[in-house]
Amino acid sequence: SIVKAGGIQAVVRAARTNSDSASVQEKCFDALHSLAADELAWAVLAGEGGIDVLLEGMAEHVMEKAVQEAGLSAVRALTSDDVTCRTIIQEGGGFRTIMFAMQVHIHEAFLQENALAAVSNLLGSSSVQVEKGDVDAIVDVMNAHPNEGGVQKWACVCLYKLAMSENDTNIAIMRESTRMLYAVQMAGDKFPGECRALAERLLGNCAVGGLGREDFSGFGAVGVSRGIGQRAGSP
């Protein structure tokens, strides 16, 4: 395989040597995304410092849409499949790197879907600490892409994971946002297949968490009592 033949090392070396070239970074990150499908790549990538190179390249070229799209595709794949890679990404500041890219490129739907999926993977750990601005950033993305079912779905997954988190600070921050409640309700109504179940559980959880029914006024037909207290499996 390409991995056994030293493909990971070659890609990491090229990215590291050409760190100032956006085009080289894009191609290297595309290659890492493809190679991440091979589980043999995960340990090699972690051992070679490839994840650090990936995050550093994204930070260096944050204004380059193509670099961010390729990088986020790789990050999404790596956070999905391997605990070690996910931990390295988290400890290397990956969450903050992703959130910054989301804010810079807010109108890019493909980028946002990969970013939100990666964030949802990282939010599986209670050690990830969010800020109030992070919830607002997710809501801003939902508002910027009201017709993109994939974006709405992964945004709802992110918010749901915050609601179900064992991190009390994250839960409190998420529940403070009435903008979030409205965006989730709208997503559930517009994309019932992708979002309705998550929206009902999330709104129910927030109601239990202390938000009164007046906080839901004008939100439409989804009852906040349904799904209360339920912990579903991974969406």
PDB file of N, CA and C in Angstrom, residues 69 87 108 127 138 176 197 199 212-213 227:
ATOM      1  N   GLU A  69     -10.511  23.841   3.068  1.00  0.00           N
ATOM      2  CA  GLU A  69     -11.390  22.739   2.661  1.00  0.00           C
ATOM      3  C   GLU A  69     -10.652  21.408   2.709  1.00  0.00           C
ATOM      4  N   THR A  87      -7.290  12.711  19.787  1.00  0.00           N
ATOM      5  CA  THR A  87      -6.693  13.307  20.983  1.00  0.00           C
ATOM      6  C   THR A  87      -5.589  14.287  20.622  1.00  0.00           C
ATOM      7  N   GLU A 108     -19.094  29.320   2.895  1.00  0.00           N
ATOM      8  CA  GLU A 108     -18.691  28.132   2.126  1.00  0.00           C
ATOM      9  C   GLU A 108     -19.337  26.887   2.721  1.00  0.00           C
ATOM     10  N   SER A 127     -13.545  17.094  27.793  1.00  0.00           N
ATOM     11  CA  SER A 127     -12.412  17.973  28.076  1.00  0.00           C
ATOM     12  C   SER A 127     -12.324  19.145  27.107  1.00  0.00           C
ATOM     13  N   ILE A 138     -21.654  28.677  15.618  1.00  0.00           N
ATOM     14  CA  ILE A 138     -22.413  27.567  15.033  1.00  0.00           C
ATOM     15  C   ILE A 138     -23.773  28.063  14.549  1.00  0.00           C
ATOM     16  N   GLU A 176     -27.567  29.105  27.353  1.00  0.00           N
ATOM     17  CA  GLU A 176     -27.769  30.550  27.450  1.00  0.00           C
ATOM     18  C   GLU A 176     -28.230  31.177  26.131  1.00  0.00           C
ATOM     19  N   ALA A 197     -35.507  14.880  14.998  1.00  0.00           N
ATOM     20  CA  ALA A 197     -35.327  14.116  16.240  1.00  0.00           C
ATOM     21  C   ALA A 197     -34.317  14.809  17.154  1.00  0.00           C
ATOM     22  N   ALA A 199     -33.536  17.985  17.126  1.00  0.00           N
ATOM     23  CA  ALA A 199     -34.101  19.251  17.583  1.00  0.00           C
ATOM     24  C   ALA A 199     -35.047  19.029  18.756  1.00  0.00           C
ATOM     25  N   GLY A 212     -37.697  28.477  30.588  1.00  0.00           N
ATOM     26  CA  GLY A 212     -39.145  28.386  30.664  1.00  0.00           C
ATOM     27  C   GLY A 212     -39.776  28.244  29.293  1.00  0.00           C
ATOM     28  N   ARG A 213     -41.054  27.887  29.271  1.00  0.00           N
ATOM     29  CA  ARG A 213     -41.719  27.736  27.987  1.00  0.00           C
ATOM     30  C   ARG A 213     -41.818  29.062  27.242  1.00  0.00           C
ATOM     31  N   GLY A 227     -39.254  13.993  24.207  1.00  0.00           N
ATOM     32  CA  GLY A 227     -37.826  13.710  24.193  1.00  0.00           C
ATOM     33  C   GLY A 227     -37.110  14.169  25.438  1.00  0.00           C
TER      34      GLY A 227
END
